[in-house]
Amino acid sequence: SEYRAVIIETDFLTELFSRIEERVGTRISHMVFEAQRSAAREGIEKDLERFPYSLGRIGPGKRLVVRFFNKLTTLNGLCYTRTICYKPGRFGEAIIRNPYNRELMAAVILGAFEGLERKNYRHTWRKMDGDDVISIALAEEKPKISERMGLVFPPVKPGDITLVRCTSCGVPRDLAFLEWHEEEGQVIDTRLGTRVAFLDGYVPSVIFRELGKELGEEVYSLIIQVEKECTHRRLQDLGFTIEAGRHLAHWELEKFYNRVLYWLPLWGQGNPVSFRHEEKRLEVAVDNPYNEHLLAGYIAALFEAVEGVESEISWTSPETSSVVYTIKA
């Protein structure tokens, strides 16, 4: 599949959406849910539209696809899931443990089955022997807001990055600090002891697009600010701190920017094709950004962390799937 995934700390999106709700005083969880449902549905539809994967919609192939769903959610660090029962085209139940976000996990499950069955589903929760159990059943229709949550798949620009990979599993070696706990449905960043997940790279843009329509441009400043704060915190936890009063030499700054921008393609968040650093100014060009506002907050935080000053950031998009950021003190 050519469906895009990014690695994100599982607490980040929950914090981001909570902060937006607090600031604007408006509930947005229903928008987030429908965007995630739409993303999961379209992802599965893309997978199943090609032969031989299209056989997954026929007869016993559906049960194989459901087994694949269980394995995929575990490998992506979304949760541990085990099917209790499944009646194709009608009903299903599964045990869910350690979901990265319970309701967003429900949206993923609904979207996956809607992509498989091409029917609408609804969900309920119940307890069984201390475990959460999700039940899905056919629904007559979905909320009207779901009609607004269609995904946009921008064209992908080719790149020339070559990542050194493990010869046995194929994972980039620089991600060796990630640890899979399949029995728990979690992926752990062992450097910080934090949980990460492989999430689709489209939901944030869909949600931000609709929030911008409803709440105006101010919501984008909030998104950038939350990303900046999270990045500052992450850099401190990783030991990327500059002693008070110390000024880095130009070559040290160049080395730092090279190092941290290198992580963007590793995390699936974009391809930093070039950067130019001058006195209290940084310009970064990124192809295939997964979200321009979140990347703006990330890059601004990098600049502030080593320059020791507040920054302002702006960007242009000279062509589709390319963004050029300019950060100044």
Coordinates of C-alpha atoms in Angstrom, one line a residue:
S1 CA 0.0 0.0 0.0
E2 CA 1.1 3.6 -0.7
Y3 CA -0.9 4.8 2.3
R4 CA 1.2 7.2 4.4
A5 CA 2.1 6.5 8.0
V6 CA 4.0 8.7 10.5
I7 CA 5.5 7.9 13.9
I8 CA 3.9 10.1 16.6
E9 CA 4.0 10.0 20.4
T10 CA 0.6 8.7 21.4
D11 CA 0.0 11.4 24.0
F12 CA 0.6 14.3 21.5
L13 CA -2.6 14.3 19.5
T14 CA -4.7 13.8 22.7
E15 CA -2.9 16.8 24.2
L16 CA -3.2 18.9 21.0
F17 CA -6.9 18.4 20.6
S18 CA -7.6 18.9 24.3
R19 CA -5.7 22.2 24.2
I20 CA -7.6 23.4 21.2
E21 CA -10.9 22.6 22.9
E22 CA -9.8 24.5 26.0
R23 CA -8.7 27.5 24.1
V24 CA -11.6 27.8 21.7
G25 CA -14.3 26.6 24.1
T26 CA -15.7 24.2 21.5
R27 CA -15.9 20.4 21.5
I28 CA -14.1 19.0 18.5
S29 CA -13.8 15.3 19.5
H30 CA -16.6 14.4 17.1
M31 CA -14.7 15.9 14.2
V32 CA -11.5 14.1 15.2
F33 CA -13.5 10.8 15.4
E34 CA -15.0 11.2 12.0
A35 CA -11.7 12.2 10.4
Q36 CA -10.0 9.1 11.9
R37 CA -12.8 6.9 10.7
S38 CA -12.6 8.3 7.2
A39 CA -8.8 7.9 7.1
A40 CA -9.0 4.2 8.2
R41 CA -11.8 3.5 5.7
E42 CA -10.0 5.0 2.8
G43 CA -6.8 3.3 3.7
I44 CA -8.4 -0.1 3.7
E45 CA -10.3 0.6 0.5
K46 CA -7.0 1.5 -1.2
D47 CA -5.5 -1.7 0.0
L48 CA -8.4 -3.9 -1.2
E49 CA -8.9 -2.3 -4.6
R50 CA -6.0 -4.2 -6.2
F51 CA -5.7 -7.9 -7.0
P52 CA -4.9 -10.1 -5.2
Y53 CA -5.9 -8.1 -2.1
S54 CA -9.4 -7.6 -3.6
L55 CA -10.0 -11.3 -2.8
G56 CA -10.2 -10.2 0.8
R57 CA -13.8 -9.0 0.1
I58 CA -14.9 -12.5 -1.0
G59 CA -16.1 -15.3 1.2
P60 CA -13.5 -16.6 3.7
G61 CA -11.1 -13.9 2.5
K62 CA -12.9 -11.5 4.9
R63 CA -11.9 -13.5 7.9
L64 CA -8.3 -13.4 6.8
V65 CA -8.5 -9.6 6.4
V66 CA -9.9 -9.4 10.0
R67 CA -6.9 -11.4 11.3
F68 CA -4.7 -9.0 9.4
F69 CA -6.5 -6.1 11.1
N70 CA -5.6 -7.6 14.5
K71 CA -1.9 -8.0 13.5
L72 CA -1.7 -4.6 12.0
T73 CA -3.0 -2.7 15.1
T74 CA -0.5 -4.6 17.2
L75 CA 2.5 -3.9 15.0
N76 CA 1.5 -0.2 14.7
G77 CA 1.4 0.1 18.4
L78 CA -2.3 1.1 18.4
C79 CA -3.5 -1.5 20.8
Y80 CA -3.8 -5.3 21.5
T81 CA -6.9 -6.7 19.9
R82 CA -8.4 -10.1 19.7
T83 CA -11.5 -11.1 17.8
I84 CA -14.3 -12.7 19.8
C85 CA -16.7 -13.2 17.0
Y86 CA -17.3 -11.9 13.5
K87 CA -20.3 -12.4 11.2
P88 CA -19.3 -10.9 7.9
G89 CA -21.5 -8.0 6.8
R90 CA -23.4 -8.0 10.1
F91 CA -21.6 -7.9 13.4
G92 CA -18.3 -8.2 15.2
E93 CA -16.8 -8.1 18.7
A94 CA -13.2 -7.9 19.9
I95 CA -11.2 -7.5 23.1
I96 CA -9.3 -4.2 23.1
R97 CA -6.3 -3.6 25.5
N98 CA -4.1 -0.6 25.8
P99 CA -5.6 1.5 23.0
Y100 CA -3.5 4.6 22.2
N101 CA -6.8 6.5 22.5
R102 CA -10.0 4.5 23.2
E103 CA -12.4 6.5 21.0
L104 CA -9.9 7.0 18.2
M105 CA -9.2 3.3 18.2
A106 CA -12.9 2.7 17.8
A107 CA -12.9 5.1 14.8
V108 CA -10.0 3.1 13.3
I109 CA -12.0 -0.1 13.8
L110 CA -15.2 1.3 12.3
G111 CA -13.4 2.7 9.4
A112 CA -11.5 -0.5 8.7
F113 CA -14.7 -2.6 8.6
E114 CA -16.5 0.0 6.5
G115 CA -13.6 -0.2 4.0
L116 CA -13.9 -4.0 4.0
E117 CA -17.7 -4.4 3.9
R118 CA -18.6 -1.1 2.1
K119 CA -21.4 -0.6 4.7
N120 CA -21.9 1.8 7.6
Y121 CA -21.2 0.6 11.1
R122 CA -21.7 1.9 14.7
H123 CA -20.0 0.8 17.9
T124 CA -20.7 0.2 21.6
W125 CA -18.4 -0.7 24.5
R126 CA -18.9 -3.3 27.3
K127 CA -16.8 -5.0 29.9
M128 CA -15.9 -8.7 29.9
D129 CA -13.7 -10.2 32.7
G130 CA -12.1 -6.8 33.2
D131 CA -11.4 -6.2 29.5
D132 CA -12.9 -3.6 27.2
V133 CA -14.9 -5.2 24.4
I134 CA -15.9 -3.3 21.4
S135 CA -19.0 -4.4 19.5
I136 CA -19.8 -3.2 16.0
A137 CA -23.0 -3.5 14.1
L138 CA -24.6 -2.2 11.0
A139 CA -25.8 1.4 11.0
E140 CA -28.3 3.1 8.7
E141 CA -26.2 6.2 8.3
K142 CA -23.2 8.1 9.6
P143 CA -23.2 11.6 11.2
K144 CA -23.5 14.3 8.5
I145 CA -20.2 15.8 9.6
S146 CA -18.5 12.7 8.2
E147 CA -19.2 14.0 4.7
R148 CA -16.8 16.9 5.3
M149 CA -13.9 14.6 6.4
G150 CA -12.8 13.4 3.0
L151 CA -9.0 13.0 2.6
V152 CA -6.8 14.7 0.1
F153 CA -3.8 12.6 -1.1
P154 CA -1.2 15.1 -2.4
P155 CA 1.2 13.8 -5.0
V156 CA 4.4 12.4 -3.6
K157 CA 7.7 14.0 -4.7
P158 CA 10.6 11.6 -5.2
G159 CA 13.6 11.8 -3.0
D160 CA 17.1 10.4 -2.8
I161 CA 17.5 9.5 0.9
T162 CA 18.9 6.1 1.6
L163 CA 18.4 4.8 5.1
V164 CA 20.6 2.1 6.6
R165 CA 18.4 -0.8 7.5
C166 CA 18.6 -3.9 9.6
T167 CA 19.4 -6.8 7.4
S168 CA 17.0 -9.1 9.2
C169 CA 13.9 -7.0 9.8
G170 CA 14.3 -4.1 7.4
V171 CA 13.7 -1.4 10.0
P172 CA 16.0 1.6 9.7
R173 CA 18.9 1.1 12.2
D174 CA 18.5 4.6 13.6
L175 CA 15.1 3.5 14.9
A176 CA 16.7 0.7 16.9
F177 CA 15.5 2.4 20.1
L178 CA 11.9 1.5 19.3
E179 CA 10.8 -1.6 21.1
W180 CA 7.7 -3.7 20.1
H181 CA 5.7 -5.2 22.9
E182 CA 3.3 -7.2 20.8
E183 CA 1.5 -8.9 23.7
E184 CA 0.6 -5.4 24.9
G185 CA 0.0 -3.8 21.6
Q186 CA 2.5 -1.0 22.3
V187 CA 5.7 0.4 20.7
I188 CA 8.0 2.1 23.2
D189 CA 10.7 4.7 22.6
T190 CA 13.2 3.3 25.0
R191 CA 15.2 6.6 25.1
L192 CA 12.4 8.3 27.0
G193 CA 10.2 5.4 28.0
T194 CA 7.4 7.0 26.0
R195 CA 4.8 5.2 23.8
V196 CA 4.7 5.9 20.1
A197 CA 2.4 4.7 17.3
F198 CA 2.4 4.4 13.6
L199 CA -0.6 6.6 12.6
D200 CA -1.9 7.7 9.2
G201 CA -0.4 11.0 8.0
Y202 CA -3.7 12.6 6.9
V203 CA -6.0 13.0 9.9
P204 CA -4.3 16.2 11.4
S205 CA -4.6 18.0 8.1
V206 CA -8.3 17.1 7.7
I207 CA -9.1 18.3 11.2
F208 CA -7.1 21.5 10.9
R209 CA -8.8 22.2 7.6
E210 CA -12.2 22.0 9.1
L211 CA -11.2 23.8 12.3
G212 CA -9.9 26.7 10.2
K213 CA -13.2 26.9 8.4
E214 CA -15.2 27.0 11.7
L215 CA -12.9 28.9 14.0
G216 CA -10.7 31.1 11.8
E217 CA -7.0 31.5 11.4
E218 CA -6.3 31.8 15.1
V219 CA -6.5 28.0 15.5
Y220 CA -3.4 27.6 13.4
S221 CA -1.3 29.7 15.7
L222 CA -2.5 27.5 18.6
I223 CA -1.5 24.4 16.7
I224 CA 2.0 25.7 16.1
Q225 CA 2.4 26.8 19.7
V226 CA 1.4 23.4 21.1
E227 CA 3.8 21.6 18.8
K228 CA 6.6 24.0 19.8
E229 CA 6.0 23.3 23.5
C230 CA 6.0 19.6 23.0
T231 CA 9.1 19.7 20.9
H232 CA 10.9 21.8 23.5
R233 CA 10.0 19.3 26.2
R234 CA 11.2 16.4 24.0
L235 CA 14.5 18.1 23.3
Q236 CA 15.1 18.7 27.0
D237 CA 14.3 15.1 27.8
L238 CA 16.7 13.9 25.1
G239 CA 19.5 16.2 26.5
F240 CA 19.4 18.8 23.7
T241 CA 19.9 21.8 26.0
I242 CA 22.2 24.7 25.8
E243 CA 23.9 26.1 28.9
A244 CA 22.7 29.6 29.8
G245 CA 24.9 32.3 28.3
R246 CA 26.6 29.9 25.9
H247 CA 26.6 30.6 22.2
L248 CA 27.1 27.9 19.7
A249 CA 29.6 28.3 16.9
H250 CA 28.3 28.4 13.4
W251 CA 29.6 24.9 12.7
E252 CA 27.9 23.6 15.8
L253 CA 24.6 25.0 14.8
E254 CA 25.0 23.5 11.3
K255 CA 25.7 20.1 12.9
F256 CA 22.7 20.3 15.2
Y257 CA 20.3 21.2 12.4
N258 CA 21.6 18.4 10.2
R259 CA 21.1 16.0 13.0
V260 CA 17.6 16.9 14.0
L261 CA 16.2 17.5 10.5
Y262 CA 17.5 14.0 9.6
W263 CA 14.8 12.6 11.9
L264 CA 11.9 13.9 9.7
P265 CA 12.1 11.2 7.1
L266 CA 12.8 8.5 9.7
W267 CA 9.5 9.4 11.4
G268 CA 7.7 9.7 8.0
Q269 CA 7.0 13.4 8.5
G270 CA 8.8 14.9 5.5
N271 CA 11.9 15.1 3.4
P272 CA 14.2 18.1 4.4
V273 CA 15.8 18.7 1.0
S274 CA 17.9 21.7 2.0
F275 CA 18.5 24.2 4.8
R276 CA 20.4 27.5 5.0
H277 CA 21.5 29.0 8.3
E278 CA 22.6 32.6 8.8
E279 CA 22.9 34.8 11.8
K280 CA 19.6 34.4 13.8
R281 CA 17.9 33.1 10.7
L282 CA 17.1 29.6 9.3
E283 CA 15.5 28.5 6.0
V284 CA 14.4 24.9 5.6
A285 CA 12.8 23.4 2.5
V286 CA 10.7 20.2 3.1
D287 CA 9.2 18.0 0.4
N288 CA 6.2 15.9 1.3
P289 CA 5.4 17.5 4.7
Y290 CA 2.8 15.5 6.6
N291 CA 1.4 18.7 8.0
E292 CA 2.7 22.2 7.4
H293 CA 1.5 23.7 10.7
L294 CA 2.9 20.9 12.9
L295 CA 6.2 21.0 11.0
A296 CA 6.3 24.8 11.5
G297 CA 6.1 24.3 15.3
Y298 CA 8.7 21.6 15.2
I299 CA 11.2 23.6 13.2
A300 CA 10.6 26.8 15.2
A301 CA 11.3 24.9 18.4
L302 CA 14.6 23.6 17.1
F303 CA 15.6 27.1 16.2
E304 CA 14.7 28.5 19.6
A305 CA 16.4 25.7 21.4
V306 CA 19.8 26.4 20.1
E307 CA 19.6 30.2 19.3
G308 CA 18.2 31.0 22.7
V309 CA 15.6 33.4 21.4
E310 CA 11.9 33.6 20.6
S311 CA 11.2 33.2 16.9
E312 CA 8.7 34.0 14.2
I313 CA 8.1 31.6 11.4
S314 CA 6.6 31.9 8.0
W315 CA 6.5 29.7 4.9
T316 CA 5.7 29.5 1.3
S317 CA 4.7 26.6 -1.0
P318 CA 6.5 27.1 -4.3
E319 CA 5.0 24.0 -5.7
T320 CA 2.7 21.1 -4.7
S321 CA 4.1 19.0 -1.9
S322 CA 6.9 21.4 -1.1
V323 CA 7.2 23.9 1.7
V324 CA 9.9 26.4 2.4
Y325 CA 10.1 27.6 6.0
T326 CA 11.8 30.9 7.1
I327 CA 12.5 31.3 10.9
K328 CA 13.9 34.5 12.3
A329 CA 14.7 35.8 15.8

